[in-house]
Amino acid sequence: MSAPLPFTPSDHLWFNGRLVPWAQATVHVMTHALHYGSSVFEGIRCYATDGGPVFFRATPHLERLLESARIYRMPVPFGVRELLDACALVVRRNDLADAYLRPLVWRGCGGLGLTALDGPIETMIAGFRQGAPAAGAGGGARDDGIDVGVSSWTRVAPNTLPVMAKAGGNYLSTQLIASEARRHGYHEGIALDTQGYVSEGSGSNIFVVRDGVLLTPPLAAGILPGITRDAVITLARWLGYEVREEWLPRELLYVASEVLLCGTASEIVAVRSVDGMPVANGAPGTVTSAIQRAFRGLFTGDTPDHWGWLERVGAPAVALMS
Ligand code: PMP
């Protein structure tokens, strides 16, 4: 007997161009991605607002999905516009509002060959009511902050796996980082890059505050170019803070006045301790709280969306309504 799902499945998924009932969205055991990790994916948040559900920056997420696929030479038979319509279809058909969407593209069942360049490419989008499966830093947002530990696992080297691609195979590395952290009683693990500088969390980017300035590792530090990271940089500058992308020595984590993690699932989370040492007095700091407030304000209307980040969940094109 299989264990119950740790989340509520939605009624329908979008699978290779049409909506199918959850139970029918299945693949063959010889699926290439199952054997070799050849998939790319995204996580997209949908928020309930007074004006109806909105996606947070769905277009850049879908652009990143197609870039990830391009890096691995996977020809995706859908464009951003079609995928955006498909996301809207999943939200509307399942009557979702506060939701997490998981688009996934993978090499299907086309033989055991490693390259499988002419095998099928499959695409699906699943939707979940928020609060359900989204793990993120510390298993969802915690207002009192989270405890993190520096991982004994190094982030993948730039000349091994391309980290700009959000590829399934990369997440073997982050599974090790996250599960080691949990074993040690931390909510999240922080990986260093191959040079020993701070890279990122298992599913989140990191910022520290030092002398009132926000510092975050550059793209070359083996990080995923996070869309929330970009939003934090933009919101922080809008609030008047200086933000710099810099190589961060590990010990900066022990002497920073604030540390925060950010990602689609976890949003913006204060770190209250690193390797068992409290960050400042262990309470979320003023910079983190100000950015958190500005971020959440986007969905209540308290923060004006100067950047066009909120994308209304529109009516999907007729062609997709199957
Ligand atoms: N790094 C990794 C390894 C991640 O999996 C994620 C989550 N997608 C992030 C950073 C944060 O990226 P984003 O803000 O685009 O969700």
XYZ file of C-alpha atoms and ligand atoms in Angstrom:
338
model
C 0.000 0.000 0.000
C 1.382 3.406 -0.873
C 1.705 6.110 1.753
C -0.772 8.987 1.632
C 0.434 12.030 -0.324
C 1.853 14.752 1.940
C -0.157 17.322 -0.040
C -3.586 17.700 -1.543
C -3.607 16.827 -5.225
C -5.573 19.139 -7.461
C -8.164 17.626 -9.772
C -6.409 18.300 -13.054
C -2.882 18.771 -14.385
C -1.844 20.189 -17.694
C 0.041 17.421 -19.491
C 1.553 17.817 -22.966
C -0.944 20.387 -24.080
C -4.196 19.387 -22.400
C -5.820 19.064 -19.030
C -5.935 15.531 -17.652
C -7.259 14.165 -14.364
C -4.566 13.832 -11.681
C -4.619 10.015 -11.721
C -4.070 9.848 -15.479
C -0.930 12.017 -15.523
C 1.488 9.083 -15.516
C 4.723 8.173 -17.315
C 6.507 4.961 -18.278
C 9.217 3.463 -16.021
C 11.683 3.798 -18.897
C 11.337 7.581 -18.875
C 14.803 9.024 -19.523
C 14.515 11.620 -16.746
C 13.848 8.884 -14.200
C 17.138 7.199 -15.049
C 19.381 10.187 -15.743
C 17.839 13.246 -14.086
C 17.104 14.921 -17.421
C 14.358 17.308 -16.393
C 14.043 21.032 -15.861
C 11.422 22.693 -13.727
C 10.042 25.794 -12.046
C 8.034 26.789 -9.017
C 5.601 29.651 -9.519
C 3.450 31.300 -6.873
C -0.074 32.467 -7.390
C -1.539 34.829 -4.767
C -5.141 35.640 -3.918
C -5.688 39.394 -4.142
C -8.775 41.593 -3.995
C -8.649 41.764 -7.784
C -8.512 37.963 -8.164
C -5.567 35.564 -8.337
C -2.253 36.904 -9.648
C 0.965 35.140 -10.563
C 4.160 36.543 -9.106
C 6.538 37.017 -12.044
C 5.326 33.957 -13.939
C 6.836 35.202 -17.205
C 10.457 35.292 -15.926
C 9.907 31.875 -14.346
C 8.736 30.436 -17.656
C 11.579 32.170 -19.495
C 13.996 30.545 -17.049
C 12.306 27.187 -17.678
C 12.909 27.526 -21.410
C 16.499 28.683 -20.798
C 17.119 25.669 -18.570
C 15.767 23.457 -21.353
C 17.922 25.222 -23.925
C 21.088 24.643 -21.880
C 20.301 20.916 -22.033
C 19.250 21.079 -25.692
C 15.702 20.060 -24.941
C 13.339 21.480 -27.580
C 10.189 22.457 -25.703
C 7.179 22.432 -28.014
C 5.541 25.370 -26.188
C 6.432 29.040 -25.871
C 6.158 31.306 -22.824
C 2.750 32.607 -23.909
C 1.296 29.101 -24.232
C 2.803 27.997 -20.930
C 1.409 31.088 -19.233
C -2.036 30.244 -20.589
C -1.565 26.686 -19.375
C -0.701 27.943 -15.878
C -3.862 30.051 -15.902
C -5.840 27.035 -17.023
C -4.523 24.962 -14.106
C -5.416 27.715 -11.621
C -8.885 28.259 -13.017
C -9.840 24.651 -13.634
C -8.808 23.655 -10.110
C -10.312 26.770 -8.558
C -6.973 27.749 -7.004
C -6.096 31.168 -5.612
C -3.188 31.014 -3.140
C -1.284 28.355 -4.978
C 2.068 26.911 -5.987
C 2.529 25.770 -9.579
C 5.114 23.247 -10.689
C 5.925 23.312 -14.411
C 8.207 20.430 -15.447
C 9.831 19.490 -18.752
C 11.601 16.167 -19.157
C 13.043 13.674 -21.570
C 10.483 10.947 -21.943
C 10.659 7.311 -22.895
C 13.066 7.139 -25.842
C 15.606 4.461 -25.067
C 18.447 3.950 -22.650
C 20.963 6.042 -24.573
C 22.455 8.822 -22.491
C 22.053 11.529 -25.097
C 18.542 10.575 -26.306
C 18.513 13.759 -28.324
C 15.689 12.585 -30.561
C 13.573 11.141 -27.744
C 10.268 12.749 -26.732
C 10.142 15.909 -24.637
C 7.239 15.989 -22.208
C 5.754 18.975 -20.395
C 3.388 19.253 -17.476
C 2.119 21.837 -15.013
C 0.665 20.822 -11.646
C -0.983 23.159 -9.155
C -1.272 22.918 -5.371
C -3.165 24.889 -2.816
C -0.599 26.993 -0.958
C 0.605 25.653 2.333
C 0.704 22.211 0.796
C 3.895 20.770 -0.683
C 6.116 23.805 -1.023
C 9.211 23.030 1.002
C 11.511 25.989 0.583
C 13.819 27.194 3.304
C 12.689 25.555 6.478
C 9.500 24.126 5.066
C 7.607 27.345 4.548
C 7.801 30.841 5.933
C 8.423 31.234 9.684
C 8.017 34.683 11.099
C 10.392 34.141 14.037
C 13.272 33.126 11.764
C 14.982 29.827 11.000
C 18.135 28.022 12.086
C 20.662 27.163 9.391
C 23.955 25.297 9.255
C 26.812 25.483 6.771
C 26.783 22.257 4.791
C 29.648 19.801 4.484
C 28.471 19.418 0.866
C 29.906 21.944 -1.582
C 27.658 23.491 -4.223
C 28.222 21.946 -7.656
C 31.223 23.353 -9.540
C 30.458 25.542 -12.571
C 32.291 23.156 -14.881
C 30.373 20.101 -13.692
C 26.666 20.944 -13.840
C 25.358 24.287 -15.090
C 23.684 25.858 -12.056
C 21.851 28.494 -14.095
C 19.725 25.620 -15.344
C 17.085 24.636 -12.821
C 17.512 20.988 -13.686
C 16.212 17.973 -11.794
C 19.684 16.431 -11.594
C 21.059 19.459 -9.710
C 18.667 18.686 -6.906
C 20.541 15.556 -5.931
C 23.143 17.953 -4.558
C 20.570 20.070 -2.750
C 18.857 16.953 -1.361
C 22.139 16.101 0.362
C 22.466 19.649 1.681
C 18.874 19.803 2.919
C 18.794 16.348 4.478
C 22.122 16.843 6.263
C 20.759 20.117 7.672
C 17.607 18.392 8.942
C 19.686 15.621 10.560
C 21.611 18.291 12.440
C 18.407 19.973 13.583
C 18.576 22.947 11.213
C 15.751 24.152 9.019
C 18.063 24.730 6.061
C 21.641 24.101 4.920
C 23.896 26.744 3.381
C 26.332 25.485 0.756
C 29.706 27.056 0.065
C 30.968 27.235 -3.496
C 34.035 25.376 -4.724
C 36.253 28.306 -3.611
C 34.816 28.154 -0.099
C 32.695 31.294 -0.403
C 29.016 31.376 0.578
C 26.808 30.180 -2.280
C 23.141 29.549 -1.394
C 20.663 27.415 0.493
C 19.321 24.116 -0.788
C 16.336 25.897 -2.304
C 16.947 29.554 -1.580
C 19.323 32.454 -2.170
C 21.031 34.228 0.703
C 21.660 37.839 1.772
C 23.552 39.201 4.758
C 23.382 42.676 6.242
C 26.696 44.237 7.250
C 26.966 47.897 8.303
C 23.451 48.488 6.979
C 24.367 47.216 3.472
C 22.820 44.102 1.922
C 25.369 41.729 0.446
C 24.585 38.687 -1.687
C 26.812 36.256 -3.614
C 27.227 36.922 -7.352
C 25.893 34.544 -10.018
C 29.398 33.084 -10.394
C 29.224 31.737 -6.818
C 27.337 28.697 -8.093
C 23.882 30.091 -7.365
C 20.583 29.753 -9.143
C 19.730 33.261 -10.390
C 16.676 33.445 -8.157
C 13.682 35.487 -9.194
C 12.923 36.278 -5.555
C 16.592 37.282 -5.125
C 16.112 39.781 -7.929
C 12.921 41.034 -6.255
C 14.737 41.427 -2.908
C 17.511 43.448 -4.579
C 14.955 45.666 -6.300
C 12.733 46.133 -3.238
C 15.719 46.826 -0.971
C 17.015 49.540 -3.321
C 13.504 50.973 -3.614
C 13.417 51.141 0.200
C 16.707 53.059 0.125
C 19.163 50.315 1.115
C 22.462 49.760 -0.631
C 22.791 46.268 -2.153
C 26.022 44.749 -3.426
C 26.794 41.421 -5.092
C 30.025 40.222 -3.500
C 31.908 37.060 -2.614
C 30.994 36.353 0.994
C 33.448 34.571 3.282
C 31.760 31.982 5.465
C 32.639 33.810 8.674
C 30.601 36.821 7.586
C 27.584 34.685 8.441
C 28.747 34.642 12.073
C 29.229 38.401 12.397
C 26.455 39.768 10.150
C 23.753 41.883 11.783
C 21.110 40.072 9.673
C 20.929 37.058 7.395
C 17.948 36.274 5.184
C 17.003 33.578 2.703
C 14.612 33.964 -0.180
C 12.906 31.784 -2.737
C 9.571 31.285 -4.420
C 8.231 28.777 -1.902
C 9.644 30.293 1.279
C 9.404 33.946 0.137
C 11.648 35.986 2.484
C 12.756 34.347 5.727
C 14.955 35.744 8.482
C 17.777 33.495 9.683
C 18.007 33.537 13.478
C 21.077 31.329 13.907
C 23.969 29.969 11.844
C 25.792 26.860 13.043
C 24.176 27.299 16.456
C 25.274 30.940 16.825
C 22.500 33.533 17.006
C 22.512 36.155 14.257
C 22.840 39.407 16.279
C 20.279 38.961 19.085
C 18.492 36.115 17.290
C 15.403 38.120 16.362
C 14.514 39.108 12.778
C 16.256 42.427 11.990
C 14.841 45.685 10.717
C 16.146 45.381 7.153
C 14.742 41.872 6.714
C 11.405 42.913 8.219
C 11.180 45.990 5.985
C 11.814 43.915 2.847
C 9.386 41.221 4.005
C 6.715 43.879 4.575
C 7.328 45.452 1.187
C 7.131 42.027 -0.470
C 3.900 41.009 1.244
C 2.480 44.472 0.574
C 2.574 43.710 -3.139
C -0.345 41.340 -2.663
C -2.413 43.567 -0.379
C -1.872 46.699 -2.441
C 0.240 48.379 0.282
C 3.315 48.212 -1.970
C 2.740 49.655 -5.432
C 3.787 47.225 -8.144
C 6.148 49.592 -9.953
C 7.802 46.684 -11.706
C 4.912 44.824 -13.339
C 5.579 41.735 -11.235
C 1.944 40.823 -10.634
C 0.527 39.033 -13.649
C -3.211 38.618 -13.639
C -4.415 35.060 -14.135
C -6.129 35.683 -17.432
C -8.652 33.664 -19.349
C -6.694 31.000 -21.239
C -6.799 30.930 -25.016
C -9.570 28.764 -26.478
C -7.077 26.345 -28.042
C -5.927 25.328 -24.577
C -9.368 24.731 -23.128
C -9.457 21.016 -23.900
N 18.438 28.353 -5.291
C 17.933 27.132 -5.485
C 18.875 25.970 -5.534
C 16.556 26.948 -5.625
O 16.061 25.715 -5.831
C 15.695 28.058 -5.553
C 14.216 27.856 -5.679
N 13.803 27.906 -7.004
C 16.259 29.330 -5.358
C 17.630 29.439 -5.235
C 15.400 30.545 -5.337
O 14.978 30.849 -6.646
P 13.569 31.544 -6.944
O 13.538 32.793 -6.133
O 13.591 31.821 -8.403
O 12.515 30.588 -6.526
